Amino acid sequence: MPPPYTAQLRVYEPLAAFPPAEQRRWRGYLDSGSVPGVEEALSVERSLSLPSVVGLRLPTGDQLEHAFVAQLDGVPVICPWSLRLRMADAAIAAVDGLAPVVAEALVPPTLMADAREAIETERAGPDHREHVLSATWAVPVRWFCLFTPAERLVVLEPGKRALRYRADMSDARRRGARTLSVLRRTLGEVGVVEAVEGLARWLEEFHPRSLVELDYGGLVHLLDDDTLIHDFSAEDVAEVLTALGNSDSEAAAKAYERVSTRWRDIHLAERAN
């Protein structure tokens, strides 16, 4: 089976950002040598989550205590998976707006009860932060505003194909604030502005010496090498913002059409049989 067609926006924090007990736990994790590479993560997540879904229960136990790990200026930074909580969110989102009989068939009551309990308990702590945002079948266009084309990394090696962007937190916050300013001034209070504002608020929850990463994840399996090489989504979004800032609505519309069409076409694969 291919990995899930899911992209992720992640924040990696230094150990100092966590409470003392979590610092000790994550330091032991780093020293254990059991940290999966980014390329392995989606398949490892799937191997942990699928048996629980089939068993109609959310996963539990120490096996869930995994994190993505990166280096920032020679210092390890970590992004906890929070897999149980993310699965709970996915279960509830899957039935949003569905008739009760359909919802129960899709997410049985035992799994829904687990999901609600997980959300209530795991979000209750004052230090709780959600380090991973996920999107299926497409990358939300607003995520690209946090990055520049120079921060893109494309890997075409078989078995390790990837497309990622990485930015320092200070740069990502500055770009998010600029995007919000431009959109408010030119578009007013519309839905996209609210979405970017939520993204900017999310970044403010984390340590200033953090790393922000956009990973196409399993979506690379929907794209051939040439498409990956010529995917200039961050560049298109930057062009949209520059054109809006210069009151050039025609250029902004053309750039936005390029990036939105690219992801709309990919998203159509969800309906392919």
Protein backbone atom coordinates (compact mmCIF):
# COMPACT_ATOMS: atom_id res chain seq x y z
CA MET A 1 0.00 0.00 0.00
CA PRO A 2 1.20 3.54 -0.70
CA PRO A 3 1.60 5.89 2.26
CA PRO A 4 -1.32 8.23 3.04
CA TYR A 5 -1.65 11.09 0.57
CA THR A 6 -1.10 13.60 3.34
CA ALA A 7 1.02 16.73 3.61
CA GLN A 8 2.17 18.09 6.96
CA LEU A 9 3.14 21.46 8.37
CA ARG A 10 5.39 20.87 11.39
CA VAL A 11 7.07 22.87 14.10
CA TYR A 12 10.28 21.54 15.67
CA GLU A 13 11.14 23.01 19.08
CA PRO A 14 14.31 22.87 21.19
CA LEU A 15 14.18 20.75 24.34
CA ALA A 16 14.13 23.94 26.43
CA ALA A 17 10.60 24.63 25.13
CA PHE A 18 9.17 21.60 26.97
CA PRO A 19 8.34 21.13 30.67
CA PRO A 20 11.10 19.37 32.69
CA ALA A 21 9.46 15.93 32.63
CA GLU A 22 9.02 16.09 28.86
CA GLN A 23 12.58 17.33 28.44
CA ARG A 24 13.86 14.23 30.22
CA ARG A 25 11.64 11.96 28.16
CA TRP A 26 12.66 13.49 24.84
CA ARG A 27 16.33 13.58 25.80
CA GLY A 28 16.13 9.84 26.48
CA TYR A 29 14.36 9.40 23.16
CA LEU A 30 17.14 11.21 21.31
CA ASP A 31 19.74 9.05 23.07
CA SER A 32 17.88 5.82 22.35
CA GLY A 33 18.76 5.60 18.67
CA SER A 34 15.14 4.65 17.82
CA VAL A 35 14.23 7.89 16.05
CA PRO A 36 12.68 7.14 12.63
CA GLY A 37 13.82 9.26 9.71
CA VAL A 38 11.36 11.60 8.05
CA GLU A 39 11.13 9.20 5.10
CA GLU A 40 10.02 6.38 7.43
CA ALA A 41 7.57 8.39 9.50
CA LEU A 42 4.37 8.04 7.45
CA SER A 43 4.71 4.27 7.16
CA VAL A 44 5.51 3.98 10.88
CA GLU A 45 2.47 6.12 11.72
CA ARG A 46 0.31 3.92 9.53
CA SER A 47 1.62 0.72 11.14
CA LEU A 48 0.73 2.12 14.58
CA SER A 49 -2.66 3.54 13.67
CA LEU A 50 -4.26 0.98 11.33
CA PRO A 51 -4.55 -1.86 13.89
CA SER A 52 -6.22 0.55 16.29
CA VAL A 53 -8.73 1.72 13.68
CA VAL A 54 -9.56 -1.88 12.75
CA GLY A 55 -9.96 -2.60 16.46
CA LEU A 56 -12.22 0.47 16.81
CA ARG A 57 -9.98 2.04 19.45
CA LEU A 58 -7.44 4.82 19.39
CA PRO A 59 -3.83 3.70 19.88
CA THR A 60 -2.34 3.88 23.36
CA GLY A 61 0.95 3.21 25.08
CA ASP A 62 4.59 4.18 24.87
CA GLN A 63 4.77 3.12 21.21
CA LEU A 64 3.15 6.45 20.35
CA GLU A 65 5.94 8.51 21.90
CA HIS A 66 7.68 9.32 18.64
CA ALA A 67 8.85 12.61 17.21
CA PHE A 68 10.37 14.01 14.06
CA VAL A 69 13.89 15.23 14.77
CA ALA A 70 15.94 17.87 12.93
CA GLN A 71 18.95 20.08 13.57
CA LEU A 72 18.87 23.87 13.90
CA ASP A 73 22.28 25.51 14.16
CA GLY A 74 23.71 22.23 15.41
CA VAL A 75 21.06 21.83 18.14
CA PRO A 76 18.47 19.01 17.97
CA VAL A 77 14.89 20.19 17.69
CA ILE A 78 11.90 17.89 17.93
CA CYS A 79 8.35 17.73 16.64
CA PRO A 80 6.20 15.31 18.69
CA TRP A 81 3.80 13.24 16.61
CA SER A 82 0.84 13.41 19.06
CA LEU A 83 -0.59 10.55 16.98
CA ARG A 84 -3.46 9.70 19.33
CA LEU A 85 -4.75 13.28 19.33
CA ARG A 86 -4.36 13.66 15.57
CA MET A 87 -6.31 10.44 14.99
CA ALA A 88 -9.04 11.72 17.30
CA ASP A 89 -9.28 14.93 15.29
CA ALA A 90 -9.44 12.95 12.05
CA ALA A 91 -12.22 10.72 13.37
CA ILE A 92 -14.38 13.67 14.34
CA ALA A 93 -13.66 15.59 11.14
CA ALA A 94 -14.59 12.51 9.06
CA VAL A 95 -18.22 12.63 10.21
CA ASP A 96 -18.70 16.38 10.29
CA GLY A 97 -22.01 17.21 8.62
CA LEU A 98 -23.02 13.59 8.03
CA ALA A 99 -26.35 12.09 9.03
CA PRO A 100 -26.10 10.16 12.34
CA VAL A 101 -26.68 6.75 10.74
CA VAL A 102 -23.92 7.40 8.19
CA ALA A 103 -21.60 8.85 10.83
CA GLU A 104 -21.96 5.76 13.07
CA ALA A 105 -21.21 3.46 10.15
CA LEU A 106 -18.07 5.41 9.31
CA VAL A 107 -16.82 6.03 12.87
CA PRO A 108 -18.37 3.54 15.34
CA PRO A 109 -19.48 4.85 18.76
CA THR A 110 -16.57 3.20 20.61
CA LEU A 111 -14.03 5.01 18.43
CA MET A 112 -15.93 8.30 18.64
CA ALA A 113 -16.05 8.07 22.45
CA ASP A 114 -12.29 7.48 22.50
CA ALA A 115 -11.77 10.45 20.19
CA ARG A 116 -13.79 12.86 22.32
CA GLU A 117 -12.06 11.71 25.50
CA ALA A 118 -8.62 12.11 23.91
CA ILE A 119 -9.37 15.64 22.74
CA GLU A 120 -10.79 16.65 26.11
CA THR A 121 -7.91 15.27 28.19
CA GLU A 122 -4.90 15.84 25.95
CA ARG A 123 -5.73 19.46 25.13
CA ALA A 124 -6.44 20.35 28.75
CA GLY A 125 -2.84 20.99 29.86
CA PRO A 126 -1.49 24.56 29.88
CA ASP A 127 1.64 23.45 28.00
CA HIS A 128 -0.21 21.66 25.21
CA ARG A 129 0.83 22.59 21.68
CA GLU A 130 -0.06 20.87 18.43
CA HIS A 131 3.17 20.53 16.50
CA VAL A 132 1.71 18.95 13.34
CA LEU A 133 -1.00 20.21 10.99
CA SER A 134 -2.12 17.74 8.31
CA ALA A 135 -3.93 18.10 5.00
CA THR A 136 -5.02 15.26 2.71
CA TRP A 137 -4.81 15.21 -1.10
CA ALA A 138 -3.41 18.76 -1.37
CA VAL A 139 -1.25 21.36 0.35
CA PRO A 140 -3.30 24.34 1.58
CA VAL A 141 -2.16 27.34 -0.46
CA ARG A 142 -1.82 29.53 2.66
CA TRP A 143 0.97 27.28 4.00
CA PHE A 144 3.29 28.44 1.22
CA CYS A 145 3.27 32.03 2.45
CA LEU A 146 5.63 31.00 5.28
CA PHE A 147 8.45 29.99 2.92
CA THR A 148 10.60 31.26 0.06
CA PRO A 149 11.57 29.29 -3.08
CA ALA A 150 15.17 29.15 -1.82
CA GLU A 151 14.03 27.06 1.17
CA ARG A 152 12.72 24.26 -1.03
CA LEU A 153 14.41 20.84 -1.02
CA VAL A 154 13.55 18.28 -3.70
CA VAL A 155 14.76 14.67 -3.34
CA LEU A 156 14.27 12.35 -6.32
CA GLU A 157 16.17 9.31 -5.05
CA PRO A 158 13.98 6.16 -5.28
CA GLY A 159 12.54 5.30 -1.91
CA LYS A 160 13.33 8.77 -0.55
CA ARG A 161 11.42 11.05 -2.93
CA ALA A 162 10.37 14.19 -1.13
CA LEU A 163 9.62 17.87 -1.43
CA ARG A 164 10.08 19.98 1.69
CA TYR A 165 10.48 23.57 2.78
CA ARG A 166 12.19 24.60 6.01
CA ALA A 167 12.34 28.05 7.61
CA ASP A 168 13.43 29.51 10.93
CA MET A 169 10.48 30.45 13.12
CA SER A 170 11.37 34.16 13.05
CA ASP A 171 11.26 34.18 9.25
CA ALA A 172 8.01 32.20 9.10
CA ARG A 173 6.31 34.53 11.59
CA ARG A 174 7.48 37.61 9.72
CA ARG A 175 6.18 36.27 6.41
CA GLY A 176 2.88 35.24 7.96
CA ALA A 177 2.44 38.73 9.42
CA ARG A 178 3.27 40.35 6.08
CA THR A 179 0.80 38.08 4.29
CA LEU A 180 -1.92 38.94 6.78
CA SER A 181 -1.24 42.67 6.40
CA VAL A 182 -1.37 42.53 2.60
CA LEU A 183 -4.54 40.44 2.50
CA ARG A 184 -6.38 42.57 5.04
CA ARG A 185 -5.49 45.75 3.19
CA THR A 186 -6.46 44.42 -0.22
CA LEU A 187 -9.22 41.86 0.41
CA GLY A 188 -10.79 42.86 3.71
CA GLU A 189 -12.08 40.38 6.28
CA VAL A 190 -12.76 37.36 4.05
CA GLY A 191 -12.33 33.65 4.70
CA VAL A 192 -8.76 33.41 3.44
CA VAL A 193 -7.73 36.22 5.79
CA GLU A 194 -9.22 34.37 8.76
CA ALA A 195 -7.37 31.21 7.72
CA VAL A 196 -4.01 33.02 7.49
CA GLU A 197 -4.70 34.72 10.82
CA GLY A 198 -5.26 31.30 12.40
CA LEU A 199 -2.00 30.07 10.92
CA ALA A 200 -0.13 33.09 12.29
CA ARG A 201 -1.64 32.58 15.75
CA TRP A 202 -0.60 28.93 15.68
CA LEU A 203 3.04 29.89 15.06
CA GLU A 204 2.98 32.24 18.07
CA GLU A 205 2.45 29.26 20.40
CA PHE A 206 5.99 27.97 19.90
CA HIS A 207 9.51 28.75 21.04
CA PRO A 208 11.13 31.53 18.96
CA ARG A 209 14.14 29.28 18.23
CA SER A 210 12.02 26.71 16.42
CA LEU A 211 12.05 25.32 12.90
CA VAL A 212 9.00 25.29 10.61
CA GLU A 213 8.73 22.60 7.93
CA LEU A 214 6.27 21.94 5.12
CA ASP A 215 6.51 18.35 3.90
CA TYR A 216 4.57 17.07 0.87
CA GLY A 217 4.67 13.64 2.52
CA GLY A 218 2.71 11.00 0.64
CA LEU A 219 1.59 13.52 -1.99
CA VAL A 220 4.90 13.00 -3.81
CA HIS A 221 3.53 9.62 -4.92
CA LEU A 222 0.92 11.47 -6.98
CA LEU A 223 3.60 13.52 -8.78
CA ASP A 224 6.28 12.48 -11.24
CA ASP A 225 9.85 13.78 -11.02
CA ASP A 226 9.33 16.52 -13.60
CA THR A 227 6.28 17.83 -11.75
CA LEU A 228 8.19 17.92 -8.47
CA ILE A 229 11.10 19.76 -10.04
CA HIS A 230 8.81 22.36 -11.59
CA ASP A 231 6.49 22.80 -8.62
CA PHE A 232 6.94 26.50 -7.83
CA SER A 233 3.99 26.91 -5.48
CA ALA A 234 5.86 29.07 -2.94
CA GLU A 235 7.10 31.29 -5.75
CA ASP A 236 3.57 31.65 -7.14
CA VAL A 237 2.19 32.61 -3.72
CA ALA A 238 4.98 35.16 -3.25
CA GLU A 239 4.07 36.60 -6.65
CA VAL A 240 0.42 36.85 -5.60
CA LEU A 241 1.34 38.83 -2.50
CA THR A 242 3.74 41.12 -4.36
CA ALA A 243 1.13 41.84 -7.03
CA LEU A 244 -1.55 42.54 -4.42
CA GLY A 245 0.85 44.85 -2.60
CA ASN A 246 1.39 46.74 -5.87
CA SER A 247 -2.37 46.88 -6.57
CA ASP A 248 -1.88 44.70 -9.66
CA SER A 249 -4.97 42.53 -9.40
CA GLU A 250 -4.50 41.00 -12.86
CA ALA A 251 -1.02 39.68 -12.08
CA ALA A 252 -2.22 38.46 -8.67
CA ALA A 253 -5.12 36.58 -10.28
CA LYS A 254 -2.83 34.89 -12.82
CA ALA A 255 -0.34 33.75 -10.18
CA TYR A 256 -3.11 32.51 -7.90
CA GLU A 257 -4.72 30.63 -10.78
CA ARG A 258 -1.44 28.80 -11.40
CA VAL A 259 -1.03 27.56 -7.85
CA SER A 260 -4.72 26.85 -7.18
CA THR A 261 -5.12 24.94 -10.46
CA ARG A 262 -2.02 22.88 -9.70
CA TRP A 263 -3.43 21.72 -6.38
CA ARG A 264 -6.99 21.42 -7.61
CA ASP A 265 -5.84 18.98 -10.30
CA ILE A 266 -3.94 16.92 -7.72
CA HIS A 267 -6.91 16.95 -5.36
CA LEU A 268 -9.10 15.42 -8.07
CA ALA A 269 -7.14 12.17 -7.60
CA GLU A 270 -9.17 11.68 -4.40
CA ARG A 271 -12.20 10.87 -6.56
CA ALA A 272 -10.31 8.64 -9.02
CA ASN A 273 -11.06 4.94 -8.85
